[in-house]
Amino acid sequence: MSTGLTSVAKPLVDYPAGAAPVEDGRLHRSINWTGAFWVASGVPALVLFSVGGIAGNTGKLAFLIWTLSMIMGLIQSFTYAEIAGLFPNKSGGASIYGAAAWVRYSKLIAPLSVWCNWFAWTPVLSLGCSIAASYILNALAPQPTATSPAVVQWLAEHGASLQMADADKTAAAIAALTPAIRSWTLFQTTLGSVSLSFNTAFFIGAALMLATFAVQHRGILGTASVQKYIGLLVIIPMFIVGVVPLVIHGVNWANFTPLVPLAAPNTPAPGAWNIAGWTLVLGGMFIAAWSTYGFETAVCYTSEFRDPAKDTFKAIFYSGLLCLVLFTLVPFTFQSMLGVEGMLEPSVVDGSGVAAALAHMVGGGPIIENALVMLMILALILCIMTAMAGSSRTLYQGSVDGWLPRYLSHVNEHGAPTRAMWTDLVFNLVILSIACADATSFFFILAVSNCGYIIFNFLNLNSAWIHRIDSPHVPRPYRAPTLVLVLGGVFAFVNVVFMGAGAKVWNPVALWAGLITAAMIIPVFCFRHYIQDGGKFPETMFADLHVGPDGAASKRRAGLLPYLTLLAGVVVLLVSNWLFQL
């Protein structure tokens, strides 16, 4: 590293908790790998976001979708562990480390990695808050069912006077007895293919989001301490729910055969391994990746580790093992106990009835169900905290390195990137109003954000071999086996197939909306780079690259390979989108 760089990119020192002065303006080295593990412990709860949705599209293949996706995510994580070890002074996760490889070849591709990772992760806040709000709303003002005593009594009193079918009478009774707070809204409208509503669920979700912000304001050490206890309250019950039903009832193998796709989404009829069937399967793999790959967030805190060389690999490895257990066990048990018909219940698909389904699985009554509701709320809060911690640091480091506007570089006296957190918060309040409108809007947001996540994974899995070629002399605390690096490169293109074929399963325009959202980084980056910085990167961007700002970063030992890789990715995307149709 050049001596001119040292005065700008100072190495981060190991401060006691909270001891760094306010003017230091840097993240604090205050945690080890266990702290990152607990911050990432919210990732397994992401299974609750889409376990019903994936079952609705893949049927009896659902458990296999989760298992294969998790295995892919674990193999990919070793690639991320290597590139994270190259940058002990950077925070923000794999997208930051991958951007450092691509910047030699294109100024626009590098910030695309950072941007796509952020808009993939940040909607966890709004989506998690929307589901948690629905649980709280169900507890405070439950909606009656067709068998509720109040519905039966209403039908006895009013049913005879209604000239309509019995099903319509039941629907009328439920509508009449539903608490008004569930349908109240301050404002609602439609934006293209999605709806927007400032309803009761929105305000409950906003309160949860603000509470999460308050915890994160204390910095990473305080966040990790809080998440340790919430994580234990969530992970242990999730493991129990995954194991106990199998011990008591055994495995209902009839719910796993035949292993064929559904004939159509959200219908239990089995289909065939034709183009439509494969499209549904690839759609399941597409949306599962958003959850199962997520533990890579454990390497978002490299510049906050006391010993990055040792802590980085341990953080992502042990987080991956935790996710491997829970992402395979919980969906398997879920399917064994409920079957396809049970998993296709509307309340399970939209997430609001998962707690009741889990209570049924363990044979519990109202008390157990209420306890599981609390478990679900805690699990979702854990997800939200994980997402805010990781996504805000991506914004922070993206700003420090010159990809995003300067104002995001600020940290408070606790070492928390508060301006990035406020940006996360405001953005997600808008997304929350869409997610709370209806289930269709929920899965539209999920699909669009996952388009960003697949783009990020494609760029970063390929960045590993670019780093190997361009920076072979740089010390690597962890060096992934070459075979694993090759598999990562292959999986990069497999993930593109998932996106090209599968995004349309969740919304006809999800793929194109995702690509448009990804392209939004171009004006943002151009404003920062060409207007704020005069076309030059901050010297801090070159930290850990072992090059200086004098042009050494422009040497491209990989030649045309990165450009050919990008071109191949675009071709694979377009062909898979054309070939696979419902």
JSON list of C-alpha atoms in Angstrom, two decimals, residues 111-271:
[
{"chain": "A", "resi": 111, "resn": "PRO", "atom": "CA", "xyz": [-21.32, -0.07, -7.89]},
{"chain": "A", "resi": 112, "resn": "LEU", "atom": "CA", "xyz": [-23.98, -2.35, -9.39]},
{"chain": "A", "resi": 113, "resn": "SER", "atom": "CA", "xyz": [-22.76, -5.09, -7.04]},
{"chain": "A", "resi": 114, "resn": "VAL", "atom": "CA", "xyz": [-23.10, -2.84, -3.98]},
{"chain": "A", "resi": 115, "resn": "TRP", "atom": "CA", "xyz": [-26.48, -1.43, -5.03]},
{"chain": "A", "resi": 116, "resn": "CYS", "atom": "CA", "xyz": [-28.03, -4.79, -5.88]},
{"chain": "A", "resi": 117, "resn": "ASN", "atom": "CA", "xyz": [-26.93, -6.28, -2.57]},
{"chain": "A", "resi": 118, "resn": "TRP", "atom": "CA", "xyz": [-28.49, -3.37, -0.70]},
{"chain": "A", "resi": 119, "resn": "PHE", "atom": "CA", "xyz": [-31.87, -3.39, -2.42]},
{"chain": "A", "resi": 120, "resn": "ALA", "atom": "CA", "xyz": [-31.93, -7.18, -2.04]},
{"chain": "A", "resi": 121, "resn": "TRP", "atom": "CA", "xyz": [-31.40, -7.05, 1.72]},
{"chain": "A", "resi": 122, "resn": "THR", "atom": "CA", "xyz": [-33.15, -3.89, 2.79]},
{"chain": "A", "resi": 123, "resn": "PRO", "atom": "CA", "xyz": [-36.75, -5.05, 2.02]},
{"chain": "A", "resi": 124, "resn": "VAL", "atom": "CA", "xyz": [-36.36, -7.64, 4.80]},
{"chain": "A", "resi": 125, "resn": "LEU", "atom": "CA", "xyz": [-37.18, -4.73, 7.12]},
{"chain": "A", "resi": 126, "resn": "SER", "atom": "CA", "xyz": [-40.49, -3.92, 5.48]},
{"chain": "A", "resi": 127, "resn": "LEU", "atom": "CA", "xyz": [-41.51, -7.50, 4.63]},
{"chain": "A", "resi": 128, "resn": "GLY", "atom": "CA", "xyz": [-40.64, -8.73, 8.13]},
{"chain": "A", "resi": 129, "resn": "CYS", "atom": "CA", "xyz": [-42.51, -5.86, 9.74]},
{"chain": "A", "resi": 130, "resn": "SER", "atom": "CA", "xyz": [-45.57, -6.51, 7.58]},
{"chain": "A", "resi": 131, "resn": "ILE", "atom": "CA", "xyz": [-45.76, -10.17, 8.68]},
{"chain": "A", "resi": 132, "resn": "ALA", "atom": "CA", "xyz": [-45.07, -9.30, 12.33]},
{"chain": "A", "resi": 133, "resn": "ALA", "atom": "CA", "xyz": [-47.78, -6.64, 12.16]},
{"chain": "A", "resi": 134, "resn": "SER", "atom": "CA", "xyz": [-50.25, -9.21, 10.85]},
{"chain": "A", "resi": 135, "resn": "TYR", "atom": "CA", "xyz": [-49.49, -11.47, 13.82]},
{"chain": "A", "resi": 136, "resn": "ILE", "atom": "CA", "xyz": [-49.97, -8.62, 16.27]},
{"chain": "A", "resi": 137, "resn": "LEU", "atom": "CA", "xyz": [-53.18, -7.56, 14.52]},
{"chain": "A", "resi": 138, "resn": "ASN", "atom": "CA", "xyz": [-54.49, -11.14, 14.62]},
{"chain": "A", "resi": 139, "resn": "ALA", "atom": "CA", "xyz": [-53.81, -11.26, 18.36]},
{"chain": "A", "resi": 140, "resn": "LEU", "atom": "CA", "xyz": [-55.46, -7.90, 19.09]},
{"chain": "A", "resi": 141, "resn": "ALA", "atom": "CA", "xyz": [-58.37, -8.10, 16.64]},
{"chain": "A", "resi": 142, "resn": "PRO", "atom": "CA", "xyz": [-58.72, -11.65, 15.29]},
{"chain": "A", "resi": 143, "resn": "GLN", "atom": "CA", "xyz": [-60.73, -12.23, 12.16]},
{"chain": "A", "resi": 144, "resn": "PRO", "atom": "CA", "xyz": [-63.54, -14.80, 12.65]},
{"chain": "A", "resi": 145, "resn": "THR", "atom": "CA", "xyz": [-63.49, -18.04, 10.67]},
{"chain": "A", "resi": 146, "resn": "ALA", "atom": "CA", "xyz": [-66.34, -19.98, 9.09]},
{"chain": "A", "resi": 147, "resn": "THR", "atom": "CA", "xyz": [-66.60, -22.20, 12.19]},
{"chain": "A", "resi": 148, "resn": "SER", "atom": "CA", "xyz": [-66.40, -19.43, 14.79]},
{"chain": "A", "resi": 149, "resn": "PRO", "atom": "CA", "xyz": [-69.36, -19.43, 17.25]},
{"chain": "A", "resi": 150, "resn": "ALA", "atom": "CA", "xyz": [-70.07, -15.79, 16.38]},
{"chain": "A", "resi": 151, "resn": "VAL", "atom": "CA", "xyz": [-70.33, -16.64, 12.67]},
{"chain": "A", "resi": 152, "resn": "VAL", "atom": "CA", "xyz": [-72.62, -19.59, 13.36]},
{"chain": "A", "resi": 153, "resn": "GLN", "atom": "CA", "xyz": [-74.89, -17.39, 15.49]},
{"chain": "A", "resi": 154, "resn": "TRP", "atom": "CA", "xyz": [-74.94, -14.59, 12.87]},
{"chain": "A", "resi": 155, "resn": "LEU", "atom": "CA", "xyz": [-75.97, -17.07, 10.18]},
{"chain": "A", "resi": 156, "resn": "ALA", "atom": "CA", "xyz": [-78.72, -18.43, 12.42]},
{"chain": "A", "resi": 157, "resn": "GLU", "atom": "CA", "xyz": [-80.09, -14.92, 12.94]},
{"chain": "A", "resi": 158, "resn": "HIS", "atom": "CA", "xyz": [-79.64, -13.46, 9.45]},
{"chain": "A", "resi": 159, "resn": "GLY", "atom": "CA", "xyz": [-78.98, -16.32, 7.05]},
{"chain": "A", "resi": 160, "resn": "ALA", "atom": "CA", "xyz": [-82.60, -17.09, 6.22]},
{"chain": "A", "resi": 161, "resn": "SER", "atom": "CA", "xyz": [-83.20, -13.54, 4.97]},
{"chain": "A", "resi": 162, "resn": "LEU", "atom": "CA", "xyz": [-80.25, -13.60, 2.55]},
{"chain": "A", "resi": 163, "resn": "GLN", "atom": "CA", "xyz": [-80.96, -14.74, -1.00]},
{"chain": "A", "resi": 164, "resn": "MET", "atom": "CA", "xyz": [-77.52, -16.12, -1.86]},
{"chain": "A", "resi": 165, "resn": "ALA", "atom": "CA", "xyz": [-75.43, -19.29, -1.83]},
{"chain": "A", "resi": 166, "resn": "ASP", "atom": "CA", "xyz": [-74.29, -20.72, 1.51]},
{"chain": "A", "resi": 167, "resn": "ALA", "atom": "CA", "xyz": [-70.65, -19.86, 0.79]},
{"chain": "A", "resi": 168, "resn": "ASP", "atom": "CA", "xyz": [-71.63, -16.25, 0.11]},
{"chain": "A", "resi": 169, "resn": "LYS", "atom": "CA", "xyz": [-73.67, -16.15, 3.33]},
{"chain": "A", "resi": 170, "resn": "THR", "atom": "CA", "xyz": [-70.63, -17.33, 5.29]},
{"chain": "A", "resi": 171, "resn": "ALA", "atom": "CA", "xyz": [-68.47, -14.68, 3.61]},
{"chain": "A", "resi": 172, "resn": "ALA", "atom": "CA", "xyz": [-71.03, -12.03, 4.47]},
{"chain": "A", "resi": 173, "resn": "ALA", "atom": "CA", "xyz": [-71.06, -13.17, 8.11]},
{"chain": "A", "resi": 174, "resn": "ILE", "atom": "CA", "xyz": [-67.26, -13.03, 8.34]},
{"chain": "A", "resi": 175, "resn": "ALA", "atom": "CA", "xyz": [-67.23, -9.56, 6.77]},
{"chain": "A", "resi": 176, "resn": "ALA", "atom": "CA", "xyz": [-69.89, -8.29, 9.17]},
{"chain": "A", "resi": 177, "resn": "LEU", "atom": "CA", "xyz": [-68.08, -9.62, 12.24]},
{"chain": "A", "resi": 178, "resn": "THR", "atom": "CA", "xyz": [-64.55, -8.62, 11.24]},
{"chain": "A", "resi": 179, "resn": "PRO", "atom": "CA", "xyz": [-63.26, -5.81, 13.52]},
{"chain": "A", "resi": 180, "resn": "ALA", "atom": "CA", "xyz": [-63.25, -2.47, 11.73]},
{"chain": "A", "resi": 181, "resn": "ILE", "atom": "CA", "xyz": [-59.61, -1.86, 12.65]},
{"chain": "A", "resi": 182, "resn": "ARG", "atom": "CA", "xyz": [-58.59, -4.61, 10.23]},
{"chain": "A", "resi": 183, "resn": "SER", "atom": "CA", "xyz": [-60.06, -2.80, 7.24]},
{"chain": "A", "resi": 184, "resn": "TRP", "atom": "CA", "xyz": [-59.28, 0.76, 8.37]},
{"chain": "A", "resi": 185, "resn": "THR", "atom": "CA", "xyz": [-56.85, 2.73, 6.22]},
{"chain": "A", "resi": 186, "resn": "LEU", "atom": "CA", "xyz": [-55.72, 6.33, 6.27]},
{"chain": "A", "resi": 187, "resn": "PHE", "atom": "CA", "xyz": [-54.89, 6.31, 2.57]},
{"chain": "A", "resi": 188, "resn": "GLN", "atom": "CA", "xyz": [-54.73, 3.78, -0.24]},
{"chain": "A", "resi": 189, "resn": "THR", "atom": "CA", "xyz": [-54.03, 3.81, -3.97]},
{"chain": "A", "resi": 190, "resn": "THR", "atom": "CA", "xyz": [-52.73, 1.67, -6.81]},
{"chain": "A", "resi": 191, "resn": "LEU", "atom": "CA", "xyz": [-49.34, 2.07, -8.48]},
{"chain": "A", "resi": 192, "resn": "GLY", "atom": "CA", "xyz": [-49.24, 0.01, -11.65]},
{"chain": "A", "resi": 193, "resn": "SER", "atom": "CA", "xyz": [-49.44, -3.65, -10.70]},
{"chain": "A", "resi": 194, "resn": "VAL", "atom": "CA", "xyz": [-49.12, -3.10, -6.94]},
{"chain": "A", "resi": 195, "resn": "SER", "atom": "CA", "xyz": [-51.23, -1.46, -4.25]},
{"chain": "A", "resi": 196, "resn": "LEU", "atom": "CA", "xyz": [-50.24, 0.97, -1.50]},
{"chain": "A", "resi": 197, "resn": "SER", "atom": "CA", "xyz": [-52.02, 1.41, 1.82]},
{"chain": "A", "resi": 198, "resn": "PHE", "atom": "CA", "xyz": [-51.43, 3.29, 5.08]},
{"chain": "A", "resi": 199, "resn": "ASN", "atom": "CA", "xyz": [-53.51, 0.84, 7.07]},
{"chain": "A", "resi": 200, "resn": "THR", "atom": "CA", "xyz": [-53.36, -0.47, 10.64]},
{"chain": "A", "resi": 201, "resn": "ALA", "atom": "CA", "xyz": [-50.73, -3.07, 9.77]},
{"chain": "A", "resi": 202, "resn": "PHE", "atom": "CA", "xyz": [-48.56, -0.30, 8.28]},
{"chain": "A", "resi": 203, "resn": "PHE", "atom": "CA", "xyz": [-48.51, 1.72, 11.51]},
{"chain": "A", "resi": 204, "resn": "ILE", "atom": "CA", "xyz": [-47.80, -1.35, 13.65]},
{"chain": "A", "resi": 205, "resn": "GLY", "atom": "CA", "xyz": [-44.97, -2.31, 11.30]},
{"chain": "A", "resi": 206, "resn": "ALA", "atom": "CA", "xyz": [-43.57, 1.23, 11.38]},
{"chain": "A", "resi": 207, "resn": "ALA", "atom": "CA", "xyz": [-43.45, 1.12, 15.18]},
{"chain": "A", "resi": 208, "resn": "LEU", "atom": "CA", "xyz": [-41.51, -2.17, 15.05]},
{"chain": "A", "resi": 209, "resn": "MET", "atom": "CA", "xyz": [-39.08, -0.67, 12.55]},
{"chain": "A", "resi": 210, "resn": "LEU", "atom": "CA", "xyz": [-38.43, 2.34, 14.78]},
{"chain": "A", "resi": 211, "resn": "ALA", "atom": "CA", "xyz": [-37.82, 0.06, 17.77]},
{"chain": "A", "resi": 212, "resn": "THR", "atom": "CA", "xyz": [-35.25, -1.85, 15.74]},
{"chain": "A", "resi": 213, "resn": "PHE", "atom": "CA", "xyz": [-33.57, 1.42, 14.77]},
{"chain": "A", "resi": 214, "resn": "ALA", "atom": "CA", "xyz": [-33.29, 2.36, 18.46]},
{"chain": "A", "resi": 215, "resn": "VAL", "atom": "CA", "xyz": [-31.41, -0.88, 19.23]},
{"chain": "A", "resi": 216, "resn": "GLN", "atom": "CA", "xyz": [-29.10, -0.50, 16.21]},
{"chain": "A", "resi": 217, "resn": "HIS", "atom": "CA", "xyz": [-28.27, 3.07, 17.26]},
{"chain": "A", "resi": 218, "resn": "ARG", "atom": "CA", "xyz": [-26.05, 1.62, 20.02]},
{"chain": "A", "resi": 219, "resn": "GLY", "atom": "CA", "xyz": [-23.58, 0.16, 17.52]},
{"chain": "A", "resi": 220, "resn": "ILE", "atom": "CA", "xyz": [-22.65, -3.36, 16.53]},
{"chain": "A", "resi": 221, "resn": "LEU", "atom": "CA", "xyz": [-21.59, -4.51, 20.02]},
{"chain": "A", "resi": 222, "resn": "GLY", "atom": "CA", "xyz": [-24.94, -3.54, 21.52]},
{"chain": "A", "resi": 223, "resn": "THR", "atom": "CA", "xyz": [-26.79, -5.04, 18.58]},
{"chain": "A", "resi": 224, "resn": "ALA", "atom": "CA", "xyz": [-24.94, -8.35, 18.89]},
{"chain": "A", "resi": 225, "resn": "SER", "atom": "CA", "xyz": [-25.66, -8.47, 22.64]},
{"chain": "A", "resi": 226, "resn": "VAL", "atom": "CA", "xyz": [-29.39, -7.98, 22.13]},
{"chain": "A", "resi": 227, "resn": "GLN", "atom": "CA", "xyz": [-29.57, -10.42, 19.24]},
{"chain": "A", "resi": 228, "resn": "LYS", "atom": "CA", "xyz": [-27.79, -13.13, 21.21]},
{"chain": "A", "resi": 229, "resn": "TYR", "atom": "CA", "xyz": [-30.72, -13.45, 23.59]},
{"chain": "A", "resi": 230, "resn": "ILE", "atom": "CA", "xyz": [-33.42, -12.98, 20.96]},
{"chain": "A", "resi": 231, "resn": "GLY", "atom": "CA", "xyz": [-31.57, -15.50, 18.80]},
{"chain": "A", "resi": 232, "resn": "LEU", "atom": "CA", "xyz": [-31.62, -18.13, 21.53]},
{"chain": "A", "resi": 233, "resn": "LEU", "atom": "CA", "xyz": [-35.34, -17.52, 22.09]},
{"chain": "A", "resi": 234, "resn": "VAL", "atom": "CA", "xyz": [-35.95, -18.09, 18.38]},
{"chain": "A", "resi": 235, "resn": "ILE", "atom": "CA", "xyz": [-33.43, -20.71, 17.25]},
{"chain": "A", "resi": 236, "resn": "ILE", "atom": "CA", "xyz": [-34.07, -23.21, 20.04]},
{"chain": "A", "resi": 237, "resn": "PRO", "atom": "CA", "xyz": [-37.88, -23.26, 19.55]},
{"chain": "A", "resi": 238, "resn": "MET", "atom": "CA", "xyz": [-37.43, -23.45, 15.77]},
{"chain": "A", "resi": 239, "resn": "PHE", "atom": "CA", "xyz": [-35.24, -26.51, 16.25]},
{"chain": "A", "resi": 240, "resn": "ILE", "atom": "CA", "xyz": [-37.78, -28.03, 18.64]},
{"chain": "A", "resi": 241, "resn": "VAL", "atom": "CA", "xyz": [-40.62, -27.41, 16.18]},
{"chain": "A", "resi": 242, "resn": "GLY", "atom": "CA", "xyz": [-38.54, -29.09, 13.50]},
{"chain": "A", "resi": 243, "resn": "VAL", "atom": "CA", "xyz": [-37.71, -32.18, 15.56]},
{"chain": "A", "resi": 244, "resn": "VAL", "atom": "CA", "xyz": [-40.59, -32.86, 17.98]},
{"chain": "A", "resi": 245, "resn": "PRO", "atom": "CA", "xyz": [-43.32, -33.56, 15.38]},
{"chain": "A", "resi": 246, "resn": "LEU", "atom": "CA", "xyz": [-41.04, -36.07, 13.65]},
{"chain": "A", "resi": 247, "resn": "VAL", "atom": "CA", "xyz": [-40.30, -37.82, 16.93]},
{"chain": "A", "resi": 248, "resn": "ILE", "atom": "CA", "xyz": [-43.96, -37.96, 17.97]},
{"chain": "A", "resi": 249, "resn": "HIS", "atom": "CA", "xyz": [-45.63, -38.67, 14.65]},
{"chain": "A", "resi": 250, "resn": "GLY", "atom": "CA", "xyz": [-42.82, -39.94, 12.45]},
{"chain": "A", "resi": 251, "resn": "VAL", "atom": "CA", "xyz": [-42.44, -39.02, 8.78]},
{"chain": "A", "resi": 252, "resn": "ASN", "atom": "CA", "xyz": [-45.53, -39.10, 6.56]},
{"chain": "A", "resi": 253, "resn": "TRP", "atom": "CA", "xyz": [-43.80, -40.22, 3.38]},
{"chain": "A", "resi": 254, "resn": "ALA", "atom": "CA", "xyz": [-47.02, -39.91, 1.39]},
{"chain": "A", "resi": 255, "resn": "ASN", "atom": "CA", "xyz": [-46.59, -36.15, 1.58]},
{"chain": "A", "resi": 256, "resn": "PHE", "atom": "CA", "xyz": [-43.31, -36.43, -0.35]},
{"chain": "A", "resi": 257, "resn": "THR", "atom": "CA", "xyz": [-44.34, -38.57, -3.29]},
{"chain": "A", "resi": 258, "resn": "PRO", "atom": "CA", "xyz": [-44.65, -38.45, -6.22]},
{"chain": "A", "resi": 259, "resn": "LEU", "atom": "CA", "xyz": [-41.79, -36.00, -6.77]},
{"chain": "A", "resi": 260, "resn": "VAL", "atom": "CA", "xyz": [-43.32, -34.05, -9.63]},
{"chain": "A", "resi": 261, "resn": "PRO", "atom": "CA", "xyz": [-44.16, -30.36, -10.00]},
{"chain": "A", "resi": 262, "resn": "LEU", "atom": "CA", "xyz": [-47.68, -29.04, -9.58]},
{"chain": "A", "resi": 263, "resn": "ALA", "atom": "CA", "xyz": [-49.97, -28.83, -12.58]},
{"chain": "A", "resi": 264, "resn": "ALA", "atom": "CA", "xyz": [-50.58, -25.16, -11.79]},
{"chain": "A", "resi": 265, "resn": "PRO", "atom": "CA", "xyz": [-49.62, -22.76, -8.98]},
{"chain": "A", "resi": 266, "resn": "ASN", "atom": "CA", "xyz": [-51.59, -23.05, -5.73]},
{"chain": "A", "resi": 267, "resn": "THR", "atom": "CA", "xyz": [-53.48, -26.17, -6.78]},
{"chain": "A", "resi": 268, "resn": "PRO", "atom": "CA", "xyz": [-52.66, -29.58, -5.23]},
{"chain": "A", "resi": 269, "resn": "ALA", "atom": "CA", "xyz": [-53.04, -31.52, -8.49]},
{"chain": "A", "resi": 270, "resn": "PRO", "atom": "CA", "xyz": [-49.70, -33.10, -9.56]},
{"chain": "A", "resi": 271, "resn": "GLY", "atom": "CA", "xyz": [-48.25, -32.07, -12.88]}
]
